[in-house]
Coordinates of C-alpha atoms in Angstrom, one line a residue:
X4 CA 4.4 -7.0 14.8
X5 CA 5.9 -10.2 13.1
X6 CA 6.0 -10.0 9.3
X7 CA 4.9 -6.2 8.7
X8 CA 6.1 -5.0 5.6
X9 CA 7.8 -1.5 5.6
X10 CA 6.1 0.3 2.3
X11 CA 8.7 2.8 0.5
X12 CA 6.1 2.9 -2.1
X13 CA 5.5 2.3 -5.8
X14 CA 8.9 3.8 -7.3
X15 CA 9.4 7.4 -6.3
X16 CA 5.7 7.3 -5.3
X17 CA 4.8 8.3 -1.6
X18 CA 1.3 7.9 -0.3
X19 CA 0.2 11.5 0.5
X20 CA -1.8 10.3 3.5
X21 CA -4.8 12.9 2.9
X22 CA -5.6 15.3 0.0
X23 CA -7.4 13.5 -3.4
X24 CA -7.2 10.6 -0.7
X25 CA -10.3 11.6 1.1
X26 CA -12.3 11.2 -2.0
X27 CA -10.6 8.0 -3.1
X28 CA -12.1 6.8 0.9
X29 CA -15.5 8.0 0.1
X30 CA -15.7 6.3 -2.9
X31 CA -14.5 3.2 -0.8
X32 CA -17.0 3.5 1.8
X33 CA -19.9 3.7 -0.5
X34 CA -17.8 0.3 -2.7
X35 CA -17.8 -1.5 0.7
X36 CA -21.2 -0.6 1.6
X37 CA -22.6 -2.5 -1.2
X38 CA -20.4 -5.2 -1.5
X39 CA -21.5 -6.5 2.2
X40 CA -25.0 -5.1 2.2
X41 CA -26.2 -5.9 -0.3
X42 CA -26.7 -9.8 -0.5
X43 CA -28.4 -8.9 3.1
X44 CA -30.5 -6.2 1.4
X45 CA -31.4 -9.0 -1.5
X46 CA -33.5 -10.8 0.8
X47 CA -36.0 -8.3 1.6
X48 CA -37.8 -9.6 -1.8
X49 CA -37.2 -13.1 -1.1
X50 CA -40.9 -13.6 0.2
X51 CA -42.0 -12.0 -3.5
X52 CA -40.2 -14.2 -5.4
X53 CA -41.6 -17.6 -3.4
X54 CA -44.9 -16.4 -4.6
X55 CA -43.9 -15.6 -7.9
X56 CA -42.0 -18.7 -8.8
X57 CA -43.4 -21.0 -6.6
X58 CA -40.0 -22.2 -5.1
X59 CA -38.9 -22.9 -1.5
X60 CA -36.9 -20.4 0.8
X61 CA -34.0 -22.5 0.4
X62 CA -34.1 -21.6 -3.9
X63 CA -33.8 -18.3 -2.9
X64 CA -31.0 -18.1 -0.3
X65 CA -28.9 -19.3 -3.1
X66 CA -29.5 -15.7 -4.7
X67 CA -27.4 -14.3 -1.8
X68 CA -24.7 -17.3 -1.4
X69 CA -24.1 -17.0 -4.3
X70 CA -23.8 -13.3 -4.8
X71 CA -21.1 -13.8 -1.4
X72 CA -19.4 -16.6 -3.3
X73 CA -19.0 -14.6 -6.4
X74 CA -17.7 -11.2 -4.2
X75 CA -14.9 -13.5 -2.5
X76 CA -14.3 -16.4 -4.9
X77 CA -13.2 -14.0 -7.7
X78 CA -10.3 -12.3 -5.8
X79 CA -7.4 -14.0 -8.2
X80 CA -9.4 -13.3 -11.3
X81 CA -9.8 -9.2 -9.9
X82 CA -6.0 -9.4 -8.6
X83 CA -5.4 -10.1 -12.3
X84 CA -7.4 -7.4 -13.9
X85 CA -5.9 -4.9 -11.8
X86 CA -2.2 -5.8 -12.0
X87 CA -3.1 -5.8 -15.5
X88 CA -5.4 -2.7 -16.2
X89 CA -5.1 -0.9 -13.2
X90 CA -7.8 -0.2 -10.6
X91 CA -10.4 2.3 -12.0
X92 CA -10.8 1.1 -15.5
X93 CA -11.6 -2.0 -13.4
X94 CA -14.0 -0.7 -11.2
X95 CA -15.5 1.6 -14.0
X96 CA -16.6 -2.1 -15.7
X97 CA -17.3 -4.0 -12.2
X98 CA -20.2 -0.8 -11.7
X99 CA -21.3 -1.5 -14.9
X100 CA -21.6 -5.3 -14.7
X101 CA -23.4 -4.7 -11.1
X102 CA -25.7 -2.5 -12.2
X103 CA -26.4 -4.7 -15.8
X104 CA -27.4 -8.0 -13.6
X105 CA -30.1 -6.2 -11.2
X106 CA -31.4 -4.9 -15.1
X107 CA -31.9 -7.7 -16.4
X108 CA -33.2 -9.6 -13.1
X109 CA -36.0 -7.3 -13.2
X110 CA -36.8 -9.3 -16.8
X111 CA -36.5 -12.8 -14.8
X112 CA -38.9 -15.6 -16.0
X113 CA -37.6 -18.5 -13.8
X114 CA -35.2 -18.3 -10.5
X115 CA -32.2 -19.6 -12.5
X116 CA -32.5 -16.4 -14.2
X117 CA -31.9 -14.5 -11.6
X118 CA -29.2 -17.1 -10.4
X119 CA -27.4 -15.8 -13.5
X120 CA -27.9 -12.3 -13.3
X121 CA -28.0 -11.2 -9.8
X122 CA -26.1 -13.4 -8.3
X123 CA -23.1 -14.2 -10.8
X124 CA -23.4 -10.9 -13.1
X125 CA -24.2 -8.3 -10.1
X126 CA -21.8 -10.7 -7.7
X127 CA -19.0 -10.5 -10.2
X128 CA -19.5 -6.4 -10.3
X129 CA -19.8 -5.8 -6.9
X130 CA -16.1 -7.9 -6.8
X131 CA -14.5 -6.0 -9.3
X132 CA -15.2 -3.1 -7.0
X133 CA -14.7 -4.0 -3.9
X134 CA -11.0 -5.5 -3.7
X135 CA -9.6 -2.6 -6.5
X136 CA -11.4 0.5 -4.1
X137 CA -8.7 -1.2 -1.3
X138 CA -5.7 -1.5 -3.1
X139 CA -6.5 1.8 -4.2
X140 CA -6.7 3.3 -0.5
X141 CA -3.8 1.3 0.6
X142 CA -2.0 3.4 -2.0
X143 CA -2.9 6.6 -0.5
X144 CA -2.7 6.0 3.1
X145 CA 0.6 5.2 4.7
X146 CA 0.5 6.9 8.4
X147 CA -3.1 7.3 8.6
X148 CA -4.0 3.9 7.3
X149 CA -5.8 2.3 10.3
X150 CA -8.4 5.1 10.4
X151 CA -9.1 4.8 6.5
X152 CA -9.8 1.6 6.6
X153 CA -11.7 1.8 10.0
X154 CA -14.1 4.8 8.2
X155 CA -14.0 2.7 5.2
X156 CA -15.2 -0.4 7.3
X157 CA -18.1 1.6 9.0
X158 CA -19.8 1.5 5.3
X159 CA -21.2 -2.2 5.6
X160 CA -23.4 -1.1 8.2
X161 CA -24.1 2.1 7.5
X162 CA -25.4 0.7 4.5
X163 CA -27.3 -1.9 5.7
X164 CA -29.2 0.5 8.1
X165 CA -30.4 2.0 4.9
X166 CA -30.4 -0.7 1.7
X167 CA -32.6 -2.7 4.4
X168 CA -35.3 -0.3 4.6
X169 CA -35.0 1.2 1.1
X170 CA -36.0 -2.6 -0.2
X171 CA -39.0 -2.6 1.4
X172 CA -40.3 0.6 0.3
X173 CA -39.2 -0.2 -3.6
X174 CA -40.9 -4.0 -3.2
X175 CA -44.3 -2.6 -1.5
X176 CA -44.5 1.0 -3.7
X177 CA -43.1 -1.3 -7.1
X178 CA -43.3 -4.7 -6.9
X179 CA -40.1 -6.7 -7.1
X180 CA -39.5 -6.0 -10.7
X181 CA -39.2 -2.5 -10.0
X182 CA -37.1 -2.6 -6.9
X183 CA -34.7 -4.7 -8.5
X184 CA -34.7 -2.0 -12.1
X185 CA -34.8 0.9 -9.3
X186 CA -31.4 -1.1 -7.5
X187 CA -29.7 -1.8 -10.7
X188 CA -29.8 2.2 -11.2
X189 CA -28.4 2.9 -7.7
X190 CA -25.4 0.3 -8.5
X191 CA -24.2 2.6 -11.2
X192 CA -22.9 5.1 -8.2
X193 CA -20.2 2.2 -8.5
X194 CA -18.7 3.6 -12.1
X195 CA -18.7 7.2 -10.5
X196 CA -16.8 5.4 -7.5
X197 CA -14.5 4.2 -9.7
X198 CA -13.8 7.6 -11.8
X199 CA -12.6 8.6 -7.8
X200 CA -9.8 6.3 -8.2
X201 CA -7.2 8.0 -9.9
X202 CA -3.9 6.4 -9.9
X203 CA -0.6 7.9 -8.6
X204 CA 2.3 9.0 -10.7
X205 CA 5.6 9.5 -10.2
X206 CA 7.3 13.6 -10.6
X207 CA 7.6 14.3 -14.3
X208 CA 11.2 15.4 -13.3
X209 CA 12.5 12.1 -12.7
X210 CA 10.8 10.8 -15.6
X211 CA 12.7 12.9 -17.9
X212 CA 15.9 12.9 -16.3
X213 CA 17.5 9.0 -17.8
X214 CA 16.1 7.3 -21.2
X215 CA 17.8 4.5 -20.4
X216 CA 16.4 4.5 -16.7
X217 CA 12.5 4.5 -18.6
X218 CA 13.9 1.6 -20.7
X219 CA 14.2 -0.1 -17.6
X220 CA 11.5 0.7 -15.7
X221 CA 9.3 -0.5 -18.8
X222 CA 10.8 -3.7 -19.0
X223 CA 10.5 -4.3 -15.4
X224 CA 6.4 -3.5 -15.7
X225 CA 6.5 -6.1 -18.6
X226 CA 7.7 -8.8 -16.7
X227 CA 5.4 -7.6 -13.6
X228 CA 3.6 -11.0 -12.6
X229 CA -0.4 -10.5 -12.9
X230 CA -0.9 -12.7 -9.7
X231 CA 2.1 -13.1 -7.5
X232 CA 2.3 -16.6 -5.4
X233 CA 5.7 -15.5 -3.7
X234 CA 3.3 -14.0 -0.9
X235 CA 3.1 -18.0 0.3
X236 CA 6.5 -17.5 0.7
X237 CA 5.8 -15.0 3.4
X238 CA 5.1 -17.1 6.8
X239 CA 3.2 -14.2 8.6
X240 CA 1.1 -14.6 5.3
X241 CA 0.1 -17.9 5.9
X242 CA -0.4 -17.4 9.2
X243 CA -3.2 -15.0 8.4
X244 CA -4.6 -16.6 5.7
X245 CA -5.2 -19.8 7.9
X246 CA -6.4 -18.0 10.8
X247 CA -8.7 -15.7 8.6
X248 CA -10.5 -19.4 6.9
X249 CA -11.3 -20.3 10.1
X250 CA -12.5 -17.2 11.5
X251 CA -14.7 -16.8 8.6
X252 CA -16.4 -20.2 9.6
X253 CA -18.4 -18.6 12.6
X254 CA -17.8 -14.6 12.2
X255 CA -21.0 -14.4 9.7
X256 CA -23.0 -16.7 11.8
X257 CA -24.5 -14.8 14.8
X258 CA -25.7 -12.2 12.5
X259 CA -27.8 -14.9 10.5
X260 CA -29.5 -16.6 13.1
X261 CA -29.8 -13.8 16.0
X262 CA -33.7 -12.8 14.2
X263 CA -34.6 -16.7 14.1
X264 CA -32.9 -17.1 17.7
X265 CA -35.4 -14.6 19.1
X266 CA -38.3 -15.7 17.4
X267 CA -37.6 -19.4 18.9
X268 CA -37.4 -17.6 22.7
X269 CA -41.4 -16.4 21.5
X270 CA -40.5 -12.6 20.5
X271 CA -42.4 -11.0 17.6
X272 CA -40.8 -10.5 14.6
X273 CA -40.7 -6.4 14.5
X274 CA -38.9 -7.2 18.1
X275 CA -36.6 -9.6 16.6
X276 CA -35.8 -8.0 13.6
X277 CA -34.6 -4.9 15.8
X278 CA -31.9 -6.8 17.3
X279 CA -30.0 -6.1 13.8
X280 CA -30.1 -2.5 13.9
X281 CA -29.0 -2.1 17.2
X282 CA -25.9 -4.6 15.9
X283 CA -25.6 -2.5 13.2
X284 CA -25.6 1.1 14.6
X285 CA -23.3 -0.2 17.4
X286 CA -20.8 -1.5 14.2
X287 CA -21.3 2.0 12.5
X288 CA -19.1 3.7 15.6
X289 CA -17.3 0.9 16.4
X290 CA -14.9 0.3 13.2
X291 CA -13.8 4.2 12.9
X292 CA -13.2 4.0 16.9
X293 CA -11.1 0.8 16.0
X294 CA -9.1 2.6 13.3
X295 CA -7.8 5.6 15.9
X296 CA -7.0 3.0 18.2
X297 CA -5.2 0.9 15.6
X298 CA -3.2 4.1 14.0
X299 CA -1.8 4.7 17.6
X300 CA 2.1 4.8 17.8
X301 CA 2.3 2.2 20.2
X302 CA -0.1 -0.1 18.8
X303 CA 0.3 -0.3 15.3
X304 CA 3.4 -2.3 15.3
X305 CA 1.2 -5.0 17.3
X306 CA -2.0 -4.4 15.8
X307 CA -1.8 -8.2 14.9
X308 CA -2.5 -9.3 18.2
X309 CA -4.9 -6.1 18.6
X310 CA -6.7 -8.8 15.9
X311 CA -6.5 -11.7 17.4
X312 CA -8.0 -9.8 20.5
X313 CA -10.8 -8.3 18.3
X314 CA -11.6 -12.2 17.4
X315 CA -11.1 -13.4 21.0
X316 CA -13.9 -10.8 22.3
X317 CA -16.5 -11.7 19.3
X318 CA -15.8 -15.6 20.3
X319 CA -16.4 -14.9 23.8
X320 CA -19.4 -12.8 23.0
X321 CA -20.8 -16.2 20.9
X322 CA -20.1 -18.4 23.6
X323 CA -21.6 -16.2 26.2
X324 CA -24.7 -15.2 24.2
X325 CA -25.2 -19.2 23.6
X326 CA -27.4 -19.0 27.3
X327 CA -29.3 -15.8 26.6
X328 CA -32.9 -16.7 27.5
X329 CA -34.8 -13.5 27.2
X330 CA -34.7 -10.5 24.9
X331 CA -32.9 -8.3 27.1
X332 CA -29.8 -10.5 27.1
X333 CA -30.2 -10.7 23.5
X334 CA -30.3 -7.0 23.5
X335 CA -26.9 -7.5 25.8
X336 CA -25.5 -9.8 23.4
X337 CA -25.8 -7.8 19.8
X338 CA -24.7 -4.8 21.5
X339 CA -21.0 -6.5 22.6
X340 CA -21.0 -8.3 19.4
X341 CA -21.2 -5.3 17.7
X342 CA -18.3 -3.7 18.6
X343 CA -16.7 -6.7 18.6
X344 CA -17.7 -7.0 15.0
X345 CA -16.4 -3.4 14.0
X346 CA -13.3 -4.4 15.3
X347 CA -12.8 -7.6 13.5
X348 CA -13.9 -5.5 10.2
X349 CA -11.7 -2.6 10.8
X350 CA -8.7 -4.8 11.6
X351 CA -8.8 -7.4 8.8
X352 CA -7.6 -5.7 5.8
X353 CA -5.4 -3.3 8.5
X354 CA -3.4 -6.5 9.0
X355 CA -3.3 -7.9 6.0
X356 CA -1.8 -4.5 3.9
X357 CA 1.2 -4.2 7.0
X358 CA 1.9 -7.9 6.5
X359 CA 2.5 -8.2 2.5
X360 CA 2.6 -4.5 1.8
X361 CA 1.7 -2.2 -0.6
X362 CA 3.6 -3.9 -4.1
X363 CA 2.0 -7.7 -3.6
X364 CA -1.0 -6.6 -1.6
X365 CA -3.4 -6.5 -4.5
X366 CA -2.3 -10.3 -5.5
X367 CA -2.6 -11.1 -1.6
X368 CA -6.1 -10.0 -1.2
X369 CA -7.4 -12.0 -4.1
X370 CA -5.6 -15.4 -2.8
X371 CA -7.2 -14.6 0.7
X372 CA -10.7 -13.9 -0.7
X373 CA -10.5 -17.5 -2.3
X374 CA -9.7 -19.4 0.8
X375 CA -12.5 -17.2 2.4
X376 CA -15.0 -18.0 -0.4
X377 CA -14.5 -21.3 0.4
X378 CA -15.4 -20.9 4.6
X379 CA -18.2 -18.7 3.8
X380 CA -19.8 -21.5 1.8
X381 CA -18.9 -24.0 4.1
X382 CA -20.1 -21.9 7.8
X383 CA -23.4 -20.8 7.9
X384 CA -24.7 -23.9 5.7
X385 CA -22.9 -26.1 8.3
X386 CA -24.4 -24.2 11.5
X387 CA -27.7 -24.3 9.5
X388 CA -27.4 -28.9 9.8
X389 CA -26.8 -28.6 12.9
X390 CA -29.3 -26.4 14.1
X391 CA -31.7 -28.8 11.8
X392 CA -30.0 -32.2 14.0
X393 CA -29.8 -30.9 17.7
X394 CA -33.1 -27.9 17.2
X395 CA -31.1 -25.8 19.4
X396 CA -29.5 -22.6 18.8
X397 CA -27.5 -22.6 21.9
X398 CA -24.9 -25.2 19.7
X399 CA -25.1 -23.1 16.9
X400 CA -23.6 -19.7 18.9
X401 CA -20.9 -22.2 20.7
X402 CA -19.8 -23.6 17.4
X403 CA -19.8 -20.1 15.5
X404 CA -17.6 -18.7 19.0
X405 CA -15.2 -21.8 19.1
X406 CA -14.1 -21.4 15.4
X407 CA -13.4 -17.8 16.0
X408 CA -12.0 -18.1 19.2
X409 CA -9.9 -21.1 17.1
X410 CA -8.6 -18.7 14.9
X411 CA -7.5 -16.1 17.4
X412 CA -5.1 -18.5 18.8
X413 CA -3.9 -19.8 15.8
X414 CA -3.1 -16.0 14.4
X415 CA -1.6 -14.6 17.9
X416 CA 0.4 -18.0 18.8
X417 CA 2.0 -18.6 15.8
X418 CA 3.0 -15.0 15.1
X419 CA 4.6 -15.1 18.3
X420 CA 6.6 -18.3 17.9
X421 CA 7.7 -18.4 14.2
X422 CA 7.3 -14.5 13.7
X423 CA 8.3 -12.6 16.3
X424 CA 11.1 -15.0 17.8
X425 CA 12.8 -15.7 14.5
X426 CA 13.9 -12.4 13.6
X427 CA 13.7 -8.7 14.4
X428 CA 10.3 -6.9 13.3
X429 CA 10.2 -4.4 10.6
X430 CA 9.7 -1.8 12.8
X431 CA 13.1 -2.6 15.2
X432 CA 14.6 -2.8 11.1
X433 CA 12.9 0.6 10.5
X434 CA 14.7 1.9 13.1
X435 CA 18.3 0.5 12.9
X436 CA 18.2 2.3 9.5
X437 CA 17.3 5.5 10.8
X438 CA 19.8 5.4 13.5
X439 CA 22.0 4.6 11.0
X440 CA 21.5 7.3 8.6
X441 CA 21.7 9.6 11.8
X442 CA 24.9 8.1 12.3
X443 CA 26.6 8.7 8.9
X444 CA 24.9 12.1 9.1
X445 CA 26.9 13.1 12.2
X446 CA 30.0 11.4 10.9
X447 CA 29.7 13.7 8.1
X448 CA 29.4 16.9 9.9
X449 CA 32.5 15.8 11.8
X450 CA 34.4 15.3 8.9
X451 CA 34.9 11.6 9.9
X452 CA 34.9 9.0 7.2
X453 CA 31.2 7.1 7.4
X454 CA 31.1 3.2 7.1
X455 CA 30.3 2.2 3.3
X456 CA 29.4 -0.6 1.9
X457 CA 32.1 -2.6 -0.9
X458 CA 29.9 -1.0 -3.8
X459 CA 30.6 2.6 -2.2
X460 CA 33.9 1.7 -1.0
X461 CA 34.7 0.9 -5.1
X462 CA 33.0 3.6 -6.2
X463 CA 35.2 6.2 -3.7
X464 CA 38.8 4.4 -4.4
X465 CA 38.1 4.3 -8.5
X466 CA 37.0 8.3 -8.2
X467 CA 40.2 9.0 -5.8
X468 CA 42.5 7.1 -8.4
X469 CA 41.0 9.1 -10.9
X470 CA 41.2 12.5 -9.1
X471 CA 45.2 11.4 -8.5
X472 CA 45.8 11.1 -12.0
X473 CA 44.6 14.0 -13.1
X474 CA 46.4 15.8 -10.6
X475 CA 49.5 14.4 -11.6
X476 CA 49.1 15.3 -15.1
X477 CA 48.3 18.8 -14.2
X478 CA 51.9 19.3 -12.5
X479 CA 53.3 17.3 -15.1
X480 CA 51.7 19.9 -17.6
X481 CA 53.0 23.2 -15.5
X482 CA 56.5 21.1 -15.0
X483 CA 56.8 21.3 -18.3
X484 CA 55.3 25.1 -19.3
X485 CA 58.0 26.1 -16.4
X486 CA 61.3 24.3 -18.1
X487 CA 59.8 26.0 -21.3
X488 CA 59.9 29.3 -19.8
X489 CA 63.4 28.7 -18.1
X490 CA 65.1 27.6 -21.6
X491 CA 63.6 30.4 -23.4
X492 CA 64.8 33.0 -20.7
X493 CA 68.3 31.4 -20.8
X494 CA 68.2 31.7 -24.9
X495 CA 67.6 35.9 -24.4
X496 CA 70.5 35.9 -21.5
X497 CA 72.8 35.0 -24.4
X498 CA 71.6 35.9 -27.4
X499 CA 72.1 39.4 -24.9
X500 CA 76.0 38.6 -24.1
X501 CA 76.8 38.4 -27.2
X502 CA 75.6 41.2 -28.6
X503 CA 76.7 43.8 -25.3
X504 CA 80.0 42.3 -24.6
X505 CA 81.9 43.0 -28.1
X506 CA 80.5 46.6 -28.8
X507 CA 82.3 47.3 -25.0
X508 CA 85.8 45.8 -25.6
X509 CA 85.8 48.0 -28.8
X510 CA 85.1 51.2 -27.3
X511 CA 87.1 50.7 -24.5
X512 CA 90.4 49.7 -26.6
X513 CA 90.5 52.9 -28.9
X514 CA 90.1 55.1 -25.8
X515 CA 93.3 53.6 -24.8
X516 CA 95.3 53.9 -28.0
X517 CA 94.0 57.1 -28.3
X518 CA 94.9 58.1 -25.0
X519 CA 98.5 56.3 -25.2
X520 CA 98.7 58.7 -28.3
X521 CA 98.3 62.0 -26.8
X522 CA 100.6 61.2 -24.3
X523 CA 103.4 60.3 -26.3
X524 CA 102.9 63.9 -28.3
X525 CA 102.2 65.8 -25.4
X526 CA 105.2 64.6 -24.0
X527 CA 106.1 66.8 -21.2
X528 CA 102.9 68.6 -21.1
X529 CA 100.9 66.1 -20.8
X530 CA 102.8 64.3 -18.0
X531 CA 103.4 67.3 -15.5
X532 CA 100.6 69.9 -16.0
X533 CA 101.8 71.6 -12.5
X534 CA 104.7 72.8 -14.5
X535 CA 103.1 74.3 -17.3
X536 CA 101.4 76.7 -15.2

């Protein structure tokens, strides 16, 4: 795939791909969960608090726009936080902050009250969790990163199936007070979400092993920027972030109007309202499924286009439901949208991590959580004038199925012409190096001399020079201790002539006078013995 990033992770830190991981993706399924359910789950009361305020429907859809706008329009503030703070003692204070505005909503004397506290306070929680429980799972999933965030995925509807429901019972057993204090209790699971979330360290060993190293390291992490705009540097960034703004235009849309849509085609409204469950439990299976098929060898490197697929089947799916006339083929419809759905879920983030990375991921997600803040407040508001000009649904389901259709081409195309064409993916990069390292290794066991680059090539002439000078001052040295040992052999070779050679010519001398002696007494004698016998 154009763009991907290849993650050697944070320093010496390698994402263990399973282990404390699993629990760090339950505690991100159960984060996601509430994040997209529950602004859905919100409107069960919505009917209770018309009564109790006297406002219109329209008052009260603001409690769950505005709880979306706070969950996507705060991703620079979170990116922030966390590149400041870290992820749990972030999420530790979002779970608190969630469950604090449902509290005090339950004390509500006027809709703008709740305004404040459900939808800014618990909106603002729910944010704080959400983006940190992903940056967290990116951390710890490397190889098996498409299925973690397809399982992850499968919490929006899993808890939708059961928020939904749950409401109902705590407004009729309670009230709406008491559904809301009841709620506000349940969001504290998000503080035991975030204790999950422990952070990964590098070996103590290579801690310890250079001072200087540490000094460093430190100095780098001061100068760490809290949100990094060098992603918009990043084409294949851009790329996504455009396409994902105008996807986010029609992708929430169906799921909005599909109850109303029935209702206008004369179904009753237990009928209707069934038509989400069966969109929901087909989601449930459908994002995990996603995620194996994403983590696949020969699909991950072009799971890009796997996306832009997933958004081409959902848009074709709008634009085909757009003629349902019956239940049945409403039936039909929810059931093809929902996997197409669960594909678009499980894929999004999926893409997003292999395009930026691990390192700026956390500021990436904020930025793209902005410019999505911005569609979600402009979509289903938009689809909503022009159901109230035409009073037909059919343009709202073509409109919601262009835009996403729209943003399919948009992502697939221009990966394609400025990505893919321009230079060689990541993965061809990936490989090249391994070849490479292959290479030298074989090189090596050959005892052939491996290609270096100038740094190396430095480094190997300076420890050469330095390996030839001591060398020659170790011969110089035994040069020396050998013309020592020579002169002080040659001093005992005379010192020994002169004392041998005069105590010889001594003896040898008055053996000679003394023989010359005897002969000349002897006389006779001594020069013809023969005779004397």
């Amino acid at each position: 795939m154009g763009g991907v990033a290849v993650d050697s992770g944070d320093g010496a830190v390698k994402a263990p791909d399973g282990g404390w991981g699993w629990a760090v993706l339950a505690g991100c399924f159960v984060i996601t969960g509430f994040s997209y359910a529950f602004p859905k789950a919100v409107s069960v009361f919505f009917k209770e608090l018309i009564r109790e305020f006297g406002v219109g429907y329209s008052d009260t859809a603001w409690i769950s726009s505005i709880l979306l706008a706070m969950l996507y329009g705060t991703g620079p503030l979170c990116s922030v936080l966390v590149n400041r703070f870290g992820c749990r003692p972030v999420m530790m204070v979002g779970g608190l902050f969630a469950s604090l505005g449902m509290i005090l909503a339950s004390f509500s004397t006027s809709i703008i009250h709740i305004y404040l506290s459900t939808g800014v306070i618990t909106g603002l929680g729910l944010a704080l969790n959400f983006q940190p429980s992903l940056i967290m799972l990116n951390r710890y999933f490397s190889e098996k990163r498409p299925l973690a965030n397809g399982l992850s995925a499968a919490g929006s509807p899993v808890a939708l199936c059961c928020l939904s429901p749950l409401g109902q019972v705590l407004q009729y057993q309670y009230g709406w007070r008491g559904g809301f204090l009841i709620l506000g209790g349940l969001l504290l699971n998000c503080c035991v979400c975030g204790a999950l979330m422990k952070p990964l360290l590098p070996p103590k060993t290579l801690k310890l092993k250079d001072p200087e190293r540490d000094d460093e390291d430190g100095t780098e992490k001061k100068k760490k920027k809290l949100l990094d705009f060098s992603v918009f540097r990043d084409s294949g960034f851009v790329i996504y972030t455009a396409a994902a703004s105008i996807m986010v235009l029609g992708l929430f849309v169906p799921p909005v109007f599909i109850v109303s849509y029935a209702k206008e085609l004369g179904n009753e409204d237990t009928k209707s309202a069934l038509l989400l469950t069966v969109l929901g439990f087909i989601d449930m299976f459908a994002r995990p499924v996603c995620g194996v098929i994403a983590g696949l060898k020969w699909v991950r490197p072009r799971c890009v286009y796997l996306f832009s697929f997933a958004m081409i089947f959902n848009g074709t799916t709008d634009l085909i439901g757009s003629q349902a006339t019956d239940y049945p083929s409403l039936v039909v419809f929810c059931i093809f949208f929902g996997i197409s759905y669960g594909m678009v879920g499980a894929l999004q983030f999926e893409v997003l991590m292999a395009i930026v990375g691990t390192e700026k991921f956390s500021s990436a997600i904020g930025l793209v959580l902005l410019m999505e803040a911005m569609a979600v407040l402009v979509g289903p508001p938009g689809a909503g004038r022009l159901l109230d000009a035409t009073k037909n649904y059919m343009y709202v389901f073509l409109l919601a199925g262009s835009e996403v259709v729209l943003a399919a081409v948009v992502l697939a195309a221009c990966n394609f012409i400025f990505i893919s064409n321009k230079s060689p993916t990541a993965t061809d990069e990936l490989e090249d190096i391994t070849v490479t390292e292959d290479a030298k290794a074989e090189a090596k066991a050959c005892s052939e001399p491996a290609e270096m680059t100038d740094e190396e090539e430095k480094g190997a002439r300076e420890e050469q020079e330095k390996e030839t000078k001591k060398d020659a001052e170790k011969e110089e040295k035994e040069a020396k201790k050998d013309a020592e040992k020579e002169e002080e052999e040659a001093e005992k070779e005379g010192e020994r002539e002169k004392v041998v050679r005069p105590q010889s010519i001594t003896v040898d001398s008055q053996e000679v006078e003394r023989f010359l002696k005897e002969t000349q007494q002897n006389g006779h004698a001594a020069s013809s013995p023969e005779t004397s016998l």
